[in-house]
Tab-separated table of C-alpha atoms in Angstrom:
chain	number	residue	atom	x	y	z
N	37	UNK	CA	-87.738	-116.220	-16.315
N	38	UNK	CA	-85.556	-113.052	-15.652
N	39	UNK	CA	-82.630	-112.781	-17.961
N	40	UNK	CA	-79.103	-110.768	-17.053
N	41	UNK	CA	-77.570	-109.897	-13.503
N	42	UNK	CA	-79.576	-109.226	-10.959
N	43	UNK	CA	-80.087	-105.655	-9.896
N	44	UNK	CA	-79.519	-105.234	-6.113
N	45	UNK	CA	-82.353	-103.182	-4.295
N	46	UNK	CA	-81.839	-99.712	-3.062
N	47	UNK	CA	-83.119	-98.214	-0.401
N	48	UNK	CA	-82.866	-94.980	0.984
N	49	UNK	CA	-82.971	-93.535	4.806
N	50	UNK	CA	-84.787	-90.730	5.864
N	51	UNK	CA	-81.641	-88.176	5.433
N	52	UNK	CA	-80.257	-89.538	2.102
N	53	UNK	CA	-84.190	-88.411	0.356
N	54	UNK	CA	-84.332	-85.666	1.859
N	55	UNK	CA	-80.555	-84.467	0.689
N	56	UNK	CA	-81.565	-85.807	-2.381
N	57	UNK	CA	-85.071	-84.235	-3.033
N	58	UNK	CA	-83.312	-81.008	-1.867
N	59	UNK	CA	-80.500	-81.305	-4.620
N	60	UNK	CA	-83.804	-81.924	-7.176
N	61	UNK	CA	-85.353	-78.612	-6.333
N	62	UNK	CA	-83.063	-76.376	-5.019
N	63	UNK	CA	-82.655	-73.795	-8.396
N	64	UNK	CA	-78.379	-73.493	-7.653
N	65	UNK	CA	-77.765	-76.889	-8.371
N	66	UNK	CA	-75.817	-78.224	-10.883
N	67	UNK	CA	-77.609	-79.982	-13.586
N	68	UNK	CA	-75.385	-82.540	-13.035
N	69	UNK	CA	-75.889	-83.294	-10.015
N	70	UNK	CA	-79.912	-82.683	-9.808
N	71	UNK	CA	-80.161	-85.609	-12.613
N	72	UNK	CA	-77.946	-88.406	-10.443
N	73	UNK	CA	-80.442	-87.221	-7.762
N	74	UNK	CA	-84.031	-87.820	-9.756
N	75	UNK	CA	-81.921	-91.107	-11.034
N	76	UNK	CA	-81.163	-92.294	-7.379
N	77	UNK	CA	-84.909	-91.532	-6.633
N	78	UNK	CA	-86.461	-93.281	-9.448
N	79	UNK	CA	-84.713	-96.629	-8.098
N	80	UNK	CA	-85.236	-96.612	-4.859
N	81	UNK	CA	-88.862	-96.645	-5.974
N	82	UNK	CA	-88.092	-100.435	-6.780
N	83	UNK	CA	-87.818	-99.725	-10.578
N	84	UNK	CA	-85.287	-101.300	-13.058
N	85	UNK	CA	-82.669	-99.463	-15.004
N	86	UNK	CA	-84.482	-99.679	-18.298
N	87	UNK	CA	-87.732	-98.276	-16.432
N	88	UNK	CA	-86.120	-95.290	-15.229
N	89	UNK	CA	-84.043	-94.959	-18.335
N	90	UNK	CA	-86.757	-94.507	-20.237
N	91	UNK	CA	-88.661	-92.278	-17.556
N	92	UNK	CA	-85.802	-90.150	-17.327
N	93	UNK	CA	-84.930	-90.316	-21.421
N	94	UNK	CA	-81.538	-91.746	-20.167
N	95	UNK	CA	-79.468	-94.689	-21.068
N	96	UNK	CA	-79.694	-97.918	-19.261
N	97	UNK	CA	-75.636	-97.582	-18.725
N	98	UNK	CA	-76.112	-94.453	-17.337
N	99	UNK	CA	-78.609	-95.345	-14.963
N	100	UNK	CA	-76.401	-98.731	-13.734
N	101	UNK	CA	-73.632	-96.481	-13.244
N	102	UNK	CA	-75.003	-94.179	-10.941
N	103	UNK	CA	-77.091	-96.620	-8.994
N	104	UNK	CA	-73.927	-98.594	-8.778
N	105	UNK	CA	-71.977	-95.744	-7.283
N	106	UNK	CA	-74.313	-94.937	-5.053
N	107	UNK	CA	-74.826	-98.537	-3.366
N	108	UNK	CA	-71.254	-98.555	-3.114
N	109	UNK	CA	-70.510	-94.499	-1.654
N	110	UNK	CA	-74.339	-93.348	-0.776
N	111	UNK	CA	-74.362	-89.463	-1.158
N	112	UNK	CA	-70.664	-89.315	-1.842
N	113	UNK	CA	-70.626	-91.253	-5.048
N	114	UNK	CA	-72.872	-88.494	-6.576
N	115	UNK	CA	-69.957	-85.806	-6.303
N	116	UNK	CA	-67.783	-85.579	-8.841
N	117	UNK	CA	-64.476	-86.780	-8.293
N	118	UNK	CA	-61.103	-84.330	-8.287
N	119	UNK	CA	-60.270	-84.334	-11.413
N	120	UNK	CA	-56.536	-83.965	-12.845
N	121	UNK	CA	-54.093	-81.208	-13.096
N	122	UNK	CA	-51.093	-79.326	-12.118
N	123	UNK	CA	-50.214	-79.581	-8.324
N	124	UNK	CA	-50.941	-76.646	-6.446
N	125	UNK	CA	-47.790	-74.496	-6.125
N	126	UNK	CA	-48.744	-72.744	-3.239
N	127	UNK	CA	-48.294	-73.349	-0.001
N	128	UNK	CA	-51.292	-73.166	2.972
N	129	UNK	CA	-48.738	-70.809	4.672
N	130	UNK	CA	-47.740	-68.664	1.771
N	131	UNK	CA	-51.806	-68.264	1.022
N	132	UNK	CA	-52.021	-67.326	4.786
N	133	UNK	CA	-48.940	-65.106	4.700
N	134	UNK	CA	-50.230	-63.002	1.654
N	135	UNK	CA	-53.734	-62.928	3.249
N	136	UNK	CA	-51.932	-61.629	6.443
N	137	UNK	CA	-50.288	-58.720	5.109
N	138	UNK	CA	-52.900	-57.859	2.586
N	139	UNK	CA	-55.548	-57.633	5.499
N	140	UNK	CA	-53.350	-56.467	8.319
N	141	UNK	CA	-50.547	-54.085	6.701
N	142	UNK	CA	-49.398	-51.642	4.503
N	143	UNK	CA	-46.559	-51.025	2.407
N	144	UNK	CA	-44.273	-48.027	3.348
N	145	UNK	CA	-45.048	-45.965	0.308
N	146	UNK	CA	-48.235	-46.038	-0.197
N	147	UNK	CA	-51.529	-46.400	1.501
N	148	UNK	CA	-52.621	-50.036	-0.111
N	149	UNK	CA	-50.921	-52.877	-1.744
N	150	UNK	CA	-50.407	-53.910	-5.362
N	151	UNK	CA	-49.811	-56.848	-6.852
N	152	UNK	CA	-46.508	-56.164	-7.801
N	153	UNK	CA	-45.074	-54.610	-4.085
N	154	UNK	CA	-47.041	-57.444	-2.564
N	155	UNK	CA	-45.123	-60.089	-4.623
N	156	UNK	CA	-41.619	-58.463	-4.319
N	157	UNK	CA	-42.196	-58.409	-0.726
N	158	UNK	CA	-43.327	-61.833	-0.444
N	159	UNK	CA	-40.987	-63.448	-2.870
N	160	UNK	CA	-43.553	-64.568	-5.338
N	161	UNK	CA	-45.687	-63.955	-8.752
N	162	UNK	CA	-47.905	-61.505	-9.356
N	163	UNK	CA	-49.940	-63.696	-10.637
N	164	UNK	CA	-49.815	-65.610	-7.262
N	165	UNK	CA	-50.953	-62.899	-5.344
N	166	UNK	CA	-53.486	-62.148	-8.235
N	167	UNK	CA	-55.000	-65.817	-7.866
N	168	UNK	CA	-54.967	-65.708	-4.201
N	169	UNK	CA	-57.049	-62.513	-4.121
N	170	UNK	CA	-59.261	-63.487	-6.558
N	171	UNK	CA	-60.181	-66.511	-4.140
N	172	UNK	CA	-60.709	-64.366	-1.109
N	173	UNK	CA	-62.406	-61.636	-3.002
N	174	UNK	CA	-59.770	-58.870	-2.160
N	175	UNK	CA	-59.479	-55.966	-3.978
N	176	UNK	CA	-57.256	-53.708	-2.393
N	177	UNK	CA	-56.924	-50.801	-5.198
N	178	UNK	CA	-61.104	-50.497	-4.700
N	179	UNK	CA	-62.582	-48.455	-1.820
N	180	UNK	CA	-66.212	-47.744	-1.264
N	181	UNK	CA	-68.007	-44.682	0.927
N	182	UNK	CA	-70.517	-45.298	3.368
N	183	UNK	CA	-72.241	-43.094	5.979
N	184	UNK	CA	-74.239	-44.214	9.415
N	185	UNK	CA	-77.047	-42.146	10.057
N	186	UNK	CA	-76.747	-40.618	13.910
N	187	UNK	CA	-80.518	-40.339	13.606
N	188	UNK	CA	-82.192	-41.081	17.101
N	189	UNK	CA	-85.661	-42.313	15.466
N	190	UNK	CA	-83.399	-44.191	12.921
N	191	UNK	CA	-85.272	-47.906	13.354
N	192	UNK	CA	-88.584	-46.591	13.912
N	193	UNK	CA	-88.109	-44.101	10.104
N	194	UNK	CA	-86.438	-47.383	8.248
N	195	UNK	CA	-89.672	-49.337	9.430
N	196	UNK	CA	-91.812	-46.742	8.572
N	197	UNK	CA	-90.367	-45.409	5.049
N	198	UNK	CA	-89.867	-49.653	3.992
N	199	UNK	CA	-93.537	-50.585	5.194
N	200	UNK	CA	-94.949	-48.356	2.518
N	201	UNK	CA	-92.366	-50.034	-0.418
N	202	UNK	CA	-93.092	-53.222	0.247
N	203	UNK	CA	-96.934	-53.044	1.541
N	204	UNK	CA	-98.331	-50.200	0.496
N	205	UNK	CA	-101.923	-48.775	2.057
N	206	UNK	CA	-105.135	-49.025	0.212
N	207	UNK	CA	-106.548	-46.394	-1.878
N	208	UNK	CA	-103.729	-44.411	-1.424
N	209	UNK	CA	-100.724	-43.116	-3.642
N	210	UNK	CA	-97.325	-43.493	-2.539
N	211	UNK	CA	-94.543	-40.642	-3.827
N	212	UNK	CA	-91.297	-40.451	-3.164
N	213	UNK	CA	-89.917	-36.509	-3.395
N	214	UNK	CA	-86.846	-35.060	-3.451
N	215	UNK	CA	-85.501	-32.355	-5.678
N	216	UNK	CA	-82.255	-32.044	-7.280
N	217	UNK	CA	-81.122	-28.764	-6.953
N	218	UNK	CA	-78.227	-26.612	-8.940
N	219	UNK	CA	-77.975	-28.454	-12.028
N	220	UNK	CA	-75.408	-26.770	-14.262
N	221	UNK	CA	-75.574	-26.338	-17.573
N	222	UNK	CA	-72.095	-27.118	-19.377
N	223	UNK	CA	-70.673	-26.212	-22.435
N	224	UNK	CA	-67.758	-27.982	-23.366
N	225	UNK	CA	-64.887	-24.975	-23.566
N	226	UNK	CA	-64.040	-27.304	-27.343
N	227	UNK	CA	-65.988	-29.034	-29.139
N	228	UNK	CA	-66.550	-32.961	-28.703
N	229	UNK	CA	-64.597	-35.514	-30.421
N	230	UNK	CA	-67.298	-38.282	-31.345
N	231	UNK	CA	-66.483	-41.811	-31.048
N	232	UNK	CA	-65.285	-44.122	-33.544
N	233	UNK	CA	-63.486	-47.679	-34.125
N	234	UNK	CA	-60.977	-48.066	-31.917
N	235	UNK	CA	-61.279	-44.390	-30.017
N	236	UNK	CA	-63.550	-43.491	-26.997
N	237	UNK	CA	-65.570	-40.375	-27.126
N	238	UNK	CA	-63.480	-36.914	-26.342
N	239	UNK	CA	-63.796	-34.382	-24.931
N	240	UNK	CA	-61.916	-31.347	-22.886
N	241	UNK	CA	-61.849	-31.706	-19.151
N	242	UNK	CA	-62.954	-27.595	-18.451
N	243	UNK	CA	-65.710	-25.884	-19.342
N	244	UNK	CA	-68.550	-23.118	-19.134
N	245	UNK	CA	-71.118	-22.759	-16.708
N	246	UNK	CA	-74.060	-20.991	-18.364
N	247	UNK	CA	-76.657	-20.935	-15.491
N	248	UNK	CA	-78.119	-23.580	-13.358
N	249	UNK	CA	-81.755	-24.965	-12.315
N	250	UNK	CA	-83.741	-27.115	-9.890
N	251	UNK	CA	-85.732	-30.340	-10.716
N	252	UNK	CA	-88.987	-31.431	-8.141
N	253	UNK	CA	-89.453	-34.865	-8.809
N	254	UNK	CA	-92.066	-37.402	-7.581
N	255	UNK	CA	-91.920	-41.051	-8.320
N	256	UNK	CA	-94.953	-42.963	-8.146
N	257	UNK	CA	-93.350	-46.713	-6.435
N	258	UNK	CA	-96.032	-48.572	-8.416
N	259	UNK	CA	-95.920	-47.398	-11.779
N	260	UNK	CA	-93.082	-45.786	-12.350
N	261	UNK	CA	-94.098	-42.725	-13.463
N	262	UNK	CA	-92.625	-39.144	-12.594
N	263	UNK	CA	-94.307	-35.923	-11.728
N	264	UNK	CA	-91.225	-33.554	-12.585
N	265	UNK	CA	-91.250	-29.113	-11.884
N	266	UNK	CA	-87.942	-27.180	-12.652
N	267	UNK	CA	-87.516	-23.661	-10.696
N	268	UNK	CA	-84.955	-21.417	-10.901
N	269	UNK	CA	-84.561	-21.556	-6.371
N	270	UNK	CA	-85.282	-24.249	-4.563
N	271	UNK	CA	-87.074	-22.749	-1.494
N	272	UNK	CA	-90.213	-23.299	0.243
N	273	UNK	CA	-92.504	-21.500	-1.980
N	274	UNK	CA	-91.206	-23.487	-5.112
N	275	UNK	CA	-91.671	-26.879	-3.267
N	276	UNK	CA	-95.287	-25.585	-1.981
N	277	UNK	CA	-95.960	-24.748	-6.080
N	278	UNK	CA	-94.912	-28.683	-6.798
N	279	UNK	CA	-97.117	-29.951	-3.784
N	280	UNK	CA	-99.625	-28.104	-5.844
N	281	UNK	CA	-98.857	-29.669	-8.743
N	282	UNK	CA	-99.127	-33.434	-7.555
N	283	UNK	CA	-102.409	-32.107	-5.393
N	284	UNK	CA	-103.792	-31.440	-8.826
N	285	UNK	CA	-102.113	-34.662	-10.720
N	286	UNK	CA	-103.612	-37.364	-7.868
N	287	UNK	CA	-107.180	-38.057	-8.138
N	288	UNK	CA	-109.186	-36.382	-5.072
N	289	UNK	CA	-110.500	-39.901	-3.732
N	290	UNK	CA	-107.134	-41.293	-3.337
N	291	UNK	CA	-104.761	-40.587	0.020
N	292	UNK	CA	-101.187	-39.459	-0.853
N	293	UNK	CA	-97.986	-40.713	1.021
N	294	UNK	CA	-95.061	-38.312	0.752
N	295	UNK	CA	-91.728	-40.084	1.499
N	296	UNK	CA	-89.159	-36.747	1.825
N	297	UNK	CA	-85.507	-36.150	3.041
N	298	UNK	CA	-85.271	-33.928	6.275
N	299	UNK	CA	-83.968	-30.514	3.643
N	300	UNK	CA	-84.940	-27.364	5.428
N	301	UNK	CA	-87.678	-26.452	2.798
N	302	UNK	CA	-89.901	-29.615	3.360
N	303	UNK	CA	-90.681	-28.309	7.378
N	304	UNK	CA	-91.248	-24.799	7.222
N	305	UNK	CA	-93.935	-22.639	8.434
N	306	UNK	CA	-95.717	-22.302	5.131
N	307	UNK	CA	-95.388	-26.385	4.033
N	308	UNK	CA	-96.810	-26.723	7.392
N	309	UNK	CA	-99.860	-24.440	6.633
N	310	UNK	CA	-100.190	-25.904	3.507
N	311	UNK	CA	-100.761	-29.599	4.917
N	312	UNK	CA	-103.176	-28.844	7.631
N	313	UNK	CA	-105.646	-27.551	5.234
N	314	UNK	CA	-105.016	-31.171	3.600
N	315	UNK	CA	-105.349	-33.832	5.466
N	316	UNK	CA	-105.339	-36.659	3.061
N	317	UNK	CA	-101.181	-36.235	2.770
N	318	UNK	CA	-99.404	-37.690	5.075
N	319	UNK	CA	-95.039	-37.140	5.315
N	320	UNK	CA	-93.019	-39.936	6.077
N	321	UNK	CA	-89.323	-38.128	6.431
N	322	UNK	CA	-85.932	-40.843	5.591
N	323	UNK	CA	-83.778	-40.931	8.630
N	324	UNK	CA	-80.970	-38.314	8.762
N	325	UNK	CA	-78.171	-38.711	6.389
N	326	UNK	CA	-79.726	-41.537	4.790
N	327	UNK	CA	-81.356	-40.677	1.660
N	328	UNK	CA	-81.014	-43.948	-0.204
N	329	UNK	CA	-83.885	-44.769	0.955
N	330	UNK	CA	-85.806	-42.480	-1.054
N	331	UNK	CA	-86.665	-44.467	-4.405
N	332	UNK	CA	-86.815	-41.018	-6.664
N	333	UNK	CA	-82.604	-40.671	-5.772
N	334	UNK	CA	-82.092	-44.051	-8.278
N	335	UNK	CA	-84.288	-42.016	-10.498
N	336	UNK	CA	-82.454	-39.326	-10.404
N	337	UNK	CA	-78.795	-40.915	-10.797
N	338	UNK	CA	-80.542	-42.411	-14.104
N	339	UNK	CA	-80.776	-38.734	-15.214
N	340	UNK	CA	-77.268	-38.050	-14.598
N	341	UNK	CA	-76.256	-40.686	-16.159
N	342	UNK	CA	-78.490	-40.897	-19.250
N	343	UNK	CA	-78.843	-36.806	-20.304
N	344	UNK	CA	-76.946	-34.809	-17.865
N	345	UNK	CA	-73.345	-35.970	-17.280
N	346	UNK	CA	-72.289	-36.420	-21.219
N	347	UNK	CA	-74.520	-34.035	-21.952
N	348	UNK	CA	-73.783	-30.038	-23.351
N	349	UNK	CA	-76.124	-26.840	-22.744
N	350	UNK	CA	-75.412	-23.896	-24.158
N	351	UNK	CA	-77.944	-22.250	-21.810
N	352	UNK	CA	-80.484	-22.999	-19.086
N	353	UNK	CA	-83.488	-23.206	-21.075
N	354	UNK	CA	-81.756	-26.288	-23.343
N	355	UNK	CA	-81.117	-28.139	-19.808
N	356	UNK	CA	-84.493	-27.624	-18.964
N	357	UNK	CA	-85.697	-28.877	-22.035
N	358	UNK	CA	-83.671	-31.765	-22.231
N	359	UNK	CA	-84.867	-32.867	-18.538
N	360	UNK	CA	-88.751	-32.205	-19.365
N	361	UNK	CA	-87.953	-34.233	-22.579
N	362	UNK	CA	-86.753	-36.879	-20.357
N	363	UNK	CA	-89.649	-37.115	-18.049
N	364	UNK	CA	-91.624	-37.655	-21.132
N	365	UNK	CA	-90.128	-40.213	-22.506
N	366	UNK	CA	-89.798	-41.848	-19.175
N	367	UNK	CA	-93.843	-41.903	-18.522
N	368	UNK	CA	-94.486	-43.146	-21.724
N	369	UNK	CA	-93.400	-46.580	-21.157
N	370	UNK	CA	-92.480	-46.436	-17.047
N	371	UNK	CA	-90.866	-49.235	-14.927
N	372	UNK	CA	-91.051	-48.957	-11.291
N	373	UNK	CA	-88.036	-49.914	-8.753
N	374	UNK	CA	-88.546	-52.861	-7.118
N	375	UNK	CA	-87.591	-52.761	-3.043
N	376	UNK	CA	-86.770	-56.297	-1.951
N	377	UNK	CA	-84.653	-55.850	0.847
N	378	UNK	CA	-87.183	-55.980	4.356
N	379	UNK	CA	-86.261	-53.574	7.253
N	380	UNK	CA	-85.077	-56.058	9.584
N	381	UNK	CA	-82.667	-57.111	6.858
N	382	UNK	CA	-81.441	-53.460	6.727
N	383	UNK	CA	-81.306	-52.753	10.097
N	384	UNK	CA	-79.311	-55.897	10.067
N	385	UNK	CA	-77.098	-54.987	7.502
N	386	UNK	CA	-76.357	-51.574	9.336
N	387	UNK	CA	-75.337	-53.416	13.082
N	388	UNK	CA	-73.019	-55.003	11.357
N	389	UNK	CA	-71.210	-51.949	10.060
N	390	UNK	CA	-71.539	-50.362	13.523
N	391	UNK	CA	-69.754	-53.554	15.127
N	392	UNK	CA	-66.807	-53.106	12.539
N	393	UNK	CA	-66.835	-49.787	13.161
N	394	UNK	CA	-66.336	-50.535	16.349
N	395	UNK	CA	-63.500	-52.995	16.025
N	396	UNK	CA	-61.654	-50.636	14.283
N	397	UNK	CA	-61.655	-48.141	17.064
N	398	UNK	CA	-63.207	-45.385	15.760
């Protein structure tokens, strides 16, 4: 003979599983909120409370609770309730008011708002406006650069250049190429203050050019790994010397994809020349004016940021050191970049900066 209340069944339509068995698996969930979900599941199977308890290393109480809520709300009594605290102070048309004139004006002395013309203006805190742009995701003091390529074959290059990223050909290498030309070697006009406890590094903002140089680079998109040449010039008969380099770095049997910007040296009579007597490389040239899709430009900002920007040269040959020193240490335990982002996702991305470009009457 059963002892205690009796447990009322639970069933479960179509919908409410499915919501449910989504809330289980989908990774963004809150924990929370996934384990009312396996609990709710468990008893519509026609278990009891101490059954699932125990399947789900729960309490009994826990269990009753949540199967009571849910018999009483369905899918709403999984939700956490609002919980208290201090009123909102703001008003729907204040928020709208400050979103208004943050989006759609400017103040008359300057070209974006702060948070402290904004509020005198409106009549409230900065930390008002602060919270309400936090919200929204407005940042008015930030502004970013972007450029739309004007190149007619622009579709047909992003298909071509991400095809080989994200599914590469057989028995073939694919290289993206680019070189970074003019890099100066500074000296620091005084020397450097090092950091310490409490104090950034120093250090004076002129300085002293002493010479410059040119860096060929090839990244290899699976490995990682960087075929590097520095020059003095950066004209067609250096870049045919570094397509003579990788001819004699990539193993004969293999094809070799090229993946190049549309510079002046990468088209010219004698490149030209060069590749007809070679038939296993093939180019694949970015679209004009967009060179982030060539991979080896993140390797290159990694330079700049790593060696070259912080870094002081009392001549040419130390740059050139320090950069050959680089690639070393780079191919010695290499990572390769990762494209995840599929053409029609790009080309995506791109209409929509043409239609606010648009908008905006430009």
């Amino acid at each position: 003979m059963r002892i205690g209340r009796p447990i009322p069944p639970l069933s479960l339509t179509d919908d409410e599983r499915e919501r449910l068995k989504q809330w289980v698996r989908r990774p963004k969930t809150g924990q929370a909120l996934a384990q009312r979900a396996r609990i709710i599941l468990a008893c519509a199977e026609g278990k009891t409370n101490t059954t699932v308890a125990a399947r789900l290393r729960l309490t009994k109480q826990m269990v009753g609770k949540w199967r009571t809520r849910f018999l009483n709300k369905r899918l709403d009594g999984l939700l956490d309730e609002p919980r208290p605290g201090t009123p909102r102070r703001l008003s729907d048309v204040e928020v709208e008011r400050v979103l208004t004139m943050t989006l759609e004006s400017t103040p008359k002395n300057a070209t974006h708002w702060s948070t402290r013309s904004l509020a005198a203006t409106c009549g409230l805190s900065r930390s008002s406006i602060h919270r309400v742009w936090r919200a929204f995701a407005l940042a008015p003091h930030r502004s970013e650069s972007f450029k739309l390529s004007k190149d007619p074959l622009f579709i047909d290059k992003v298909r071509d250049v991400v095809g080989l990223y994200m599914d590469p050909p057989d028995k073939a290498l694919v290289l993206c190429v680019d070189e970074k030309s003019q890099i100066q070697a500074l000296d620091r006009s005084q020397p450097i203050l090092p950091m310490r406890p409490g104090q950034a590094e120093r250090r004076v903002h002129d300085y002293k050019r002493n010479g410059t140089t040119s860096l060929f680079a090839a990244l290899d998109t699976k490995t990682g790994k960087v075929i590097g040449q520095l020059n003095r010039r950066h004209r067609s008969i250096e870049f045919r010397k570094f397509l003579d380099k990788i001819e004699a770095e990539v193993p004969p049997e293999f094809d070799v994809h090229l993946i190049l910007d549309n510079y002046g040296t990468h088209k010219t009579a004698t490149i030209q020349r060069w590749l007809l007597k070679r038939p296993r490389f093939h180019l694949h040239f970015t679209p004009t004016g967009a060179s982030w899709l060539n991979l080896v430009e993140r390797w290159f900002g990694l330079l700049t940021e790593r060696q070259l920007r912080r870094g002081v040269f009392r001549s040419t040959r130390s740059l050139e050191t320090t950069i050959r020193d680089y690639i070393d240490t780079h191919n010695e335990e290499p990572k390769p970049f990762i494209w995840t982002k599929t053409a029609d996702e790009i080309l995506a991305s791109v209409a929509r900066f043409c239609q606010r470009t648009l908008e905006t009457g430009h």
